[in-house]
Amino acid sequence: MISRTDTTKQKTTRRDADKPVRVGDLLLAKGLVNNEQIERALAYQREKGHKKLLGEILVELDYVTEDQVMEVLAHEYGVPFARVGPKIADPRVIEVIPRDFLEKQCILPLFLVNNKLTVAVHEPANVFLVEEIERVAGCPVQIVAGTAKDIQATLQTYLPTANVFVIDEIVDDLQAADLTLVDKPAAVADLADLEGAAGDSPVIKLVNYLIYCAAQEQASDIHIEPGEGVLRVRFRVDGRLYTKMTPPYQMLPAVVSRIKIMSGLDISERRLPQDGGITVMINKRPVDLRVSTMPGKYGEKVVLRVIDNRGTQTNLENLGFSYETLEAWRNVVRQPNGVVLVTGPTGSGKSTTLYACLNELNDDTLNISTVEDPVEYHLAGVNQFQTNEKAGFTFANALRALLRQDPDIVMVGEIRDQDTARIATQAAMTGHLVLSTLHTNDAASAVTRLFNVGVESYLVAASIRGVLAQRLLRKICTHCKEPLPIDGSVRRALEQVAGDGPPIETLYHGVGCAKCRNTGYAGRIGVFEIFIPDDEALDAISRAASLQELRRLARAAGMTTLRQDGIEKVKTGLTTVEELFTATAMG
């Protein structure tokens, strides 16, 4: 517990910190040691050539405890004394200060209230340390004294490499109301031992903790990965994986079984991949998890894709469109009929863009329907249907049935095969607006992909209205953003892409801070290229022109490429050159 010492004495502490304090005298005055013990400790210190302080020697000789030494020092300096531990520290606050700094200085952030950070230190007289903590944390700091042993033990509990045998303490503050399983399936009756292990409190709390943290950190995926005698858990945040923790390998079977039970999978099947889903309520909002298990050499790997339904309110203005591209794209999606495509690799934000379009088009006078696998976000007022391949409810079958229900706008999650592509183009030609996605590298490639899946070129030319290609780039963290000198080779590469225009004088980057986990990036923004075929391009499409010719025609008509759009975001300091060149092809 934290003692009730008046915290206002900390101001006095900083004034008087340079006064020498003899810990032996303090312990004598408290009656915790006697003169003989002090003399023995001093003799021991001289004999062994110790550089340790007298207080440390007294603890080593078992004359006093570390708590007793720290408590008298805290009282002398007017600082509250705290017996810190996992139950008293907020794990989310620990991330305010970089891990290296915490371990080097042996300090522990406890809680943040009204922008004042309370930190446990084992050197309450070190005024310079307090000032350094304030500089790193970026907010006022109030200190309490704690033992080095307690601080280090708590840090080991919460830092990513923590041993989760103490998971009960890690998530002790995670109340039942914070995370609730929706429609939990009945447990499997056999394999009682394994199921019992999956029901143990530490395992339940570990899984809940991972899901809760992933939602709070806006992670898109949780990867539970077994290796040779090791187990690691990684989160994907802003498109990049980082290690969250490394639980004991022995917990793997119980953790996997717990996730299978939650998602209604067969815990006895460990030889084949399985897919399932979980819906949980976190802070009174639904979060969906798509679960995939895969047997491996060292055990089953589990990936949980996190689908936070807050994304349903995404609008086009927030995605990163330039004004000109946004207006052009809005004109495309407001067409009364035709095929409109969004392209890019997995994880490039295609579904988010389509949902943003549907949000904008949603109107009580329209029948808007979707066919998806799976339904990722729930849109009020939109009819959403999820395919089921095992039952024969494929994209093509669902689209055929849906067209008999008089839709105005149809969104198909992905055009995967010839049947779906043919039905989509035919629906577009009979008065429907069809929105869908394809996996291609740029906008022009979407047209040739339709050729490749078997759609006749004249059908493509008659139905296509526009194609949007996109990527997601990590944004520079605004908390550690700094200008960066431009290297000569970088300047030449930028000028080659940007073409004519004012030279780029300044670039920016993030140096890394606690807010961005020392990556220099926080959040993501889209870069886009939009291909709206003109008459010349439509003629080329109808005769199945090559990809190179379609790209040439698109650029001749003024299309801004992905990389050119990204250059503008580099100029404004939203992202870095490295991020842009890594995510986009030369264009």
Short mmCIF file of N, CA and C in Angstrom, two decimals, residues 254-345:
data_model
loop_
_atom_site.label_atom_id
_atom_site.label_comp_id
_atom_site.label_asym_id
_atom_site.label_seq_id
_atom_site.Cartn_x
_atom_site.Cartn_y
_atom_site.Cartn_z
N ALA A 254 -3.79 -25.40 -24.09
CA ALA A 254 -4.95 -24.87 -23.38
C ALA A 254 -5.44 -23.57 -24.01
N VAL A 255 -4.51 -22.71 -24.47
CA VAL A 255 -4.90 -21.45 -25.11
C VAL A 255 -5.64 -21.73 -26.42
N VAL A 256 -5.09 -22.65 -27.23
CA VAL A 256 -5.74 -22.98 -28.50
C VAL A 256 -7.13 -23.57 -28.25
N SER A 257 -7.23 -24.46 -27.26
CA SER A 257 -8.53 -25.07 -26.95
C SER A 257 -9.53 -24.03 -26.48
N ARG A 258 -9.06 -23.08 -25.67
CA ARG A 258 -9.95 -22.02 -25.20
C ARG A 258 -10.52 -21.22 -26.37
N ILE A 259 -9.65 -20.87 -27.33
CA ILE A 259 -10.11 -20.11 -28.49
C ILE A 259 -11.06 -20.94 -29.34
N LYS A 260 -10.77 -22.25 -29.47
CA LYS A 260 -11.68 -23.12 -30.23
C LYS A 260 -13.04 -23.22 -29.57
N ILE A 261 -13.06 -23.33 -28.27
CA ILE A 261 -14.34 -23.40 -27.55
C ILE A 261 -15.13 -22.11 -27.76
N MET A 262 -14.46 -20.97 -27.66
CA MET A 262 -15.13 -19.68 -27.85
C MET A 262 -15.71 -19.54 -29.25
N SER A 263 -15.00 -20.09 -30.25
CA SER A 263 -15.43 -19.90 -31.64
C SER A 263 -16.21 -21.09 -32.19
N GLY A 264 -16.55 -22.05 -31.33
CA GLY A 264 -17.38 -23.17 -31.76
C GLY A 264 -16.66 -24.18 -32.63
N LEU A 265 -15.36 -24.29 -32.52
CA LEU A 265 -14.59 -25.26 -33.30
C LEU A 265 -14.41 -26.57 -32.53
N ASP A 266 -13.91 -27.57 -33.21
CA ASP A 266 -13.72 -28.89 -32.63
C ASP A 266 -12.34 -28.95 -31.95
N ILE A 267 -12.31 -29.04 -30.62
CA ILE A 267 -11.02 -29.04 -29.93
C ILE A 267 -10.29 -30.37 -30.10
N SER A 268 -10.99 -31.42 -30.54
CA SER A 268 -10.33 -32.71 -30.73
C SER A 268 -9.61 -32.80 -32.08
N GLU A 269 -9.93 -31.87 -33.00
CA GLU A 269 -9.32 -31.89 -34.33
C GLU A 269 -8.09 -30.98 -34.34
N ARG A 270 -6.91 -31.63 -34.41
CA ARG A 270 -5.67 -30.86 -34.41
C ARG A 270 -4.81 -31.16 -35.64
N ARG A 271 -5.37 -31.91 -36.60
CA ARG A 271 -4.61 -32.27 -37.79
C ARG A 271 -5.00 -31.46 -39.01
N LEU A 272 -6.16 -30.81 -38.96
CA LEU A 272 -6.67 -30.06 -40.11
C LEU A 272 -6.92 -28.60 -39.73
N PRO A 273 -6.83 -27.69 -40.70
CA PRO A 273 -7.16 -26.29 -40.42
C PRO A 273 -8.65 -26.14 -40.10
N GLN A 274 -8.98 -25.15 -39.29
CA GLN A 274 -10.37 -24.85 -38.95
C GLN A 274 -10.57 -23.34 -38.99
N ASP A 275 -11.80 -22.95 -39.27
CA ASP A 275 -12.17 -21.54 -39.30
C ASP A 275 -13.42 -21.35 -38.47
N GLY A 276 -13.47 -20.23 -37.76
CA GLY A 276 -14.64 -19.93 -36.94
C GLY A 276 -14.71 -18.45 -36.64
N GLY A 277 -15.60 -18.10 -35.75
CA GLY A 277 -15.77 -16.69 -35.40
C GLY A 277 -16.19 -16.52 -33.95
N ILE A 278 -15.85 -15.37 -33.41
CA ILE A 278 -16.21 -15.00 -32.04
C ILE A 278 -16.74 -13.57 -32.08
N THR A 279 -17.76 -13.30 -31.30
CA THR A 279 -18.21 -11.92 -31.09
C THR A 279 -18.13 -11.62 -29.61
N VAL A 280 -17.44 -10.56 -29.27
CA VAL A 280 -17.31 -10.15 -27.87
C VAL A 280 -17.78 -8.72 -27.73
N MET A 281 -18.19 -8.36 -26.52
CA MET A 281 -18.55 -6.98 -26.22
C MET A 281 -17.41 -6.38 -25.40
N ILE A 282 -16.79 -5.33 -25.91
CA ILE A 282 -15.71 -4.64 -25.20
C ILE A 282 -16.14 -3.20 -24.99
N ASN A 283 -16.23 -2.80 -23.73
CA ASN A 283 -16.67 -1.45 -23.40
C ASN A 283 -18.00 -1.12 -24.09
N LYS A 284 -18.91 -2.10 -24.07
CA LYS A 284 -20.28 -1.95 -24.56
C LYS A 284 -20.37 -1.79 -26.08
N ARG A 285 -19.34 -2.24 -26.80
CA ARG A 285 -19.43 -2.23 -28.27
C ARG A 285 -19.02 -3.60 -28.78
N PRO A 286 -19.64 -4.07 -29.87
CA PRO A 286 -19.32 -5.40 -30.40
C PRO A 286 -18.02 -5.40 -31.18
N VAL A 287 -17.23 -6.44 -30.97
CA VAL A 287 -16.00 -6.66 -31.74
C VAL A 287 -16.03 -8.10 -32.25
N ASP A 288 -15.91 -8.26 -33.56
CA ASP A 288 -15.92 -9.59 -34.16
C ASP A 288 -14.49 -10.08 -34.36
N LEU A 289 -14.31 -11.38 -34.19
CA LEU A 289 -13.01 -12.00 -34.38
C LEU A 289 -13.16 -13.18 -35.35
N ARG A 290 -12.39 -13.16 -36.42
CA ARG A 290 -12.37 -14.28 -37.36
C ARG A 290 -11.20 -15.18 -36.96
N VAL A 291 -11.49 -16.43 -36.64
CA VAL A 291 -10.48 -17.34 -36.09
C VAL A 291 -10.04 -18.33 -37.16
N SER A 292 -8.74 -18.51 -37.30
CA SER A 292 -8.18 -19.50 -38.21
C SER A 292 -7.10 -20.29 -37.48
N THR A 293 -7.21 -21.62 -37.50
CA THR A 293 -6.19 -22.48 -36.90
C THR A 293 -5.50 -23.28 -37.99
N MET A 294 -4.20 -23.52 -37.80
CA MET A 294 -3.42 -24.26 -38.79
C MET A 294 -2.41 -25.15 -38.07
N PRO A 295 -2.47 -26.49 -38.30
CA PRO A 295 -1.50 -27.38 -37.65
C PRO A 295 -0.10 -27.14 -38.19
N GLY A 296 0.88 -27.10 -37.29
CA GLY A 296 2.27 -26.89 -37.70
C GLY A 296 3.19 -27.88 -37.03
N LYS A 297 4.47 -27.71 -37.26
CA LYS A 297 5.46 -28.65 -36.74
C LYS A 297 5.49 -28.65 -35.22
N TYR A 298 5.30 -27.49 -34.60
CA TYR A 298 5.43 -27.38 -33.14
C TYR A 298 4.09 -27.15 -32.45
N GLY A 299 3.00 -27.33 -33.18
CA GLY A 299 1.68 -27.12 -32.60
C GLY A 299 0.84 -26.25 -33.51
N GLU A 300 -0.38 -26.01 -33.10
CA GLU A 300 -1.30 -25.26 -33.94
C GLU A 300 -1.05 -23.75 -33.82
N LYS A 301 -0.94 -23.11 -34.98
CA LYS A 301 -0.89 -21.65 -35.01
C LYS A 301 -2.31 -21.13 -35.12
N VAL A 302 -2.59 -20.07 -34.38
CA VAL A 302 -3.92 -19.46 -34.39
C VAL A 302 -3.78 -17.99 -34.77
N VAL A 303 -4.63 -17.57 -35.70
CA VAL A 303 -4.70 -16.15 -36.06
C VAL A 303 -6.13 -15.67 -35.84
N LEU A 304 -6.26 -14.59 -35.11
CA LEU A 304 -7.55 -13.97 -34.89
C LEU A 304 -7.55 -12.61 -35.58
N ARG A 305 -8.42 -12.45 -36.55
CA ARG A 305 -8.55 -11.15 -37.21
C ARG A 305 -9.57 -10.34 -36.44
N VAL A 306 -9.18 -9.13 -36.06
CA VAL A 306 -10.03 -8.27 -35.23
C VAL A 306 -10.81 -7.33 -36.13
N ILE A 307 -12.13 -7.41 -36.04
CA ILE A 307 -13.00 -6.54 -36.84
C ILE A 307 -13.81 -5.69 -35.87
N ASP A 308 -13.35 -4.47 -35.67
CA ASP A 308 -13.99 -3.56 -34.72
C ASP A 308 -15.09 -2.81 -35.46
N ASN A 309 -16.32 -2.94 -34.98
CA ASN A 309 -17.45 -2.37 -35.70
C ASN A 309 -17.52 -0.85 -35.63
N ARG A 310 -16.54 -0.21 -34.98
CA ARG A 310 -16.48 1.24 -35.06
C ARG A 310 -16.20 1.68 -36.49
N GLY A 311 -15.63 0.77 -37.30
CA GLY A 311 -15.29 1.11 -38.68
C GLY A 311 -16.49 1.34 -39.56
N THR A 312 -17.72 1.00 -39.10
CA THR A 312 -18.90 1.17 -39.93
C THR A 312 -19.19 2.63 -40.20
N GLN A 313 -18.66 3.53 -39.39
CA GLN A 313 -18.94 4.94 -39.58
C GLN A 313 -17.88 5.63 -40.44
N THR A 314 -16.98 4.84 -41.07
CA THR A 314 -15.95 5.43 -41.91
C THR A 314 -16.58 6.20 -43.06
N ASN A 315 -16.05 7.40 -43.34
CA ASN A 315 -16.53 8.15 -44.49
C ASN A 315 -15.37 8.42 -45.42
N LEU A 316 -15.67 8.75 -46.66
CA LEU A 316 -14.66 8.89 -47.69
C LEU A 316 -13.66 9.99 -47.38
N GLU A 317 -14.11 11.06 -46.69
CA GLU A 317 -13.20 12.17 -46.41
C GLU A 317 -12.04 11.77 -45.51
N ASN A 318 -12.22 10.71 -44.72
CA ASN A 318 -11.18 10.34 -43.75
C ASN A 318 -10.16 9.35 -44.30
N LEU A 319 -10.29 8.94 -45.55
CA LEU A 319 -9.44 7.87 -46.07
C LEU A 319 -8.13 8.38 -46.68
N GLY A 320 -8.05 9.67 -46.97
CA GLY A 320 -6.80 10.21 -47.52
C GLY A 320 -6.89 10.65 -48.96
N PHE A 321 -8.10 10.73 -49.53
CA PHE A 321 -8.25 11.19 -50.90
C PHE A 321 -7.83 12.65 -51.05
N SER A 322 -7.19 12.97 -52.17
CA SER A 322 -7.05 14.38 -52.55
C SER A 322 -8.42 14.89 -53.00
N TYR A 323 -8.57 16.21 -53.03
CA TYR A 323 -9.88 16.77 -53.39
C TYR A 323 -10.30 16.32 -54.78
N GLU A 324 -9.37 16.39 -55.75
CA GLU A 324 -9.72 16.04 -57.13
C GLU A 324 -10.08 14.56 -57.26
N THR A 325 -9.30 13.69 -56.62
CA THR A 325 -9.59 12.25 -56.71
C THR A 325 -10.90 11.91 -56.03
N LEU A 326 -11.18 12.54 -54.89
CA LEU A 326 -12.42 12.28 -54.18
C LEU A 326 -13.63 12.67 -55.01
N GLU A 327 -13.57 13.84 -55.64
CA GLU A 327 -14.71 14.28 -56.46
C GLU A 327 -14.90 13.35 -57.65
N ALA A 328 -13.79 12.93 -58.27
CA ALA A 328 -13.90 12.01 -59.40
C ALA A 328 -14.49 10.67 -58.97
N TRP A 329 -14.04 10.16 -57.80
CA TRP A 329 -14.53 8.87 -57.31
C TRP A 329 -16.02 8.97 -56.94
N ARG A 330 -16.42 10.08 -56.35
CA ARG A 330 -17.84 10.25 -56.02
C ARG A 330 -18.70 10.25 -57.27
N ASN A 331 -18.22 10.86 -58.32
CA ASN A 331 -18.98 10.85 -59.58
C ASN A 331 -19.12 9.43 -60.11
N VAL A 332 -18.09 8.61 -59.91
CA VAL A 332 -18.14 7.22 -60.39
C VAL A 332 -19.17 6.42 -59.60
N VAL A 333 -19.12 6.48 -58.27
CA VAL A 333 -20.01 5.63 -57.46
C VAL A 333 -21.45 6.13 -57.47
N ARG A 334 -21.69 7.32 -57.99
CA ARG A 334 -23.06 7.81 -58.09
C ARG A 334 -23.69 7.52 -59.45
N GLN A 335 -22.99 6.75 -60.28
CA GLN A 335 -23.56 6.34 -61.56
C GLN A 335 -24.79 5.45 -61.31
N PRO A 336 -25.79 5.52 -62.17
CA PRO A 336 -26.99 4.70 -61.96
C PRO A 336 -26.76 3.22 -62.21
N ASN A 337 -25.73 2.88 -62.99
CA ASN A 337 -25.47 1.47 -63.28
C ASN A 337 -24.01 1.32 -63.65
N GLY A 338 -23.58 0.07 -63.78
CA GLY A 338 -22.22 -0.21 -64.18
C GLY A 338 -21.44 -0.95 -63.10
N VAL A 339 -20.21 -1.34 -63.45
CA VAL A 339 -19.32 -2.02 -62.53
C VAL A 339 -18.27 -1.03 -62.03
N VAL A 340 -18.12 -0.96 -60.72
CA VAL A 340 -17.12 -0.10 -60.08
C VAL A 340 -16.24 -1.00 -59.24
N LEU A 341 -14.92 -0.92 -59.45
CA LEU A 341 -14.00 -1.84 -58.78
C LEU A 341 -13.00 -1.10 -57.90
N VAL A 342 -12.64 -1.73 -56.78
CA VAL A 342 -11.55 -1.27 -55.93
C VAL A 342 -10.51 -2.38 -55.91
N THR A 343 -9.25 -2.06 -56.19
CA THR A 343 -8.22 -3.08 -56.31
C THR A 343 -7.05 -2.80 -55.38
N GLY A 344 -6.31 -3.85 -55.13
CA GLY A 344 -5.12 -3.75 -54.28
C GLY A 344 -4.88 -5.09 -53.61
N PRO A 345 -3.72 -5.26 -53.00
CA PRO A 345 -3.41 -6.52 -52.32
C PRO A 345 -4.21 -6.66 -51.03
#
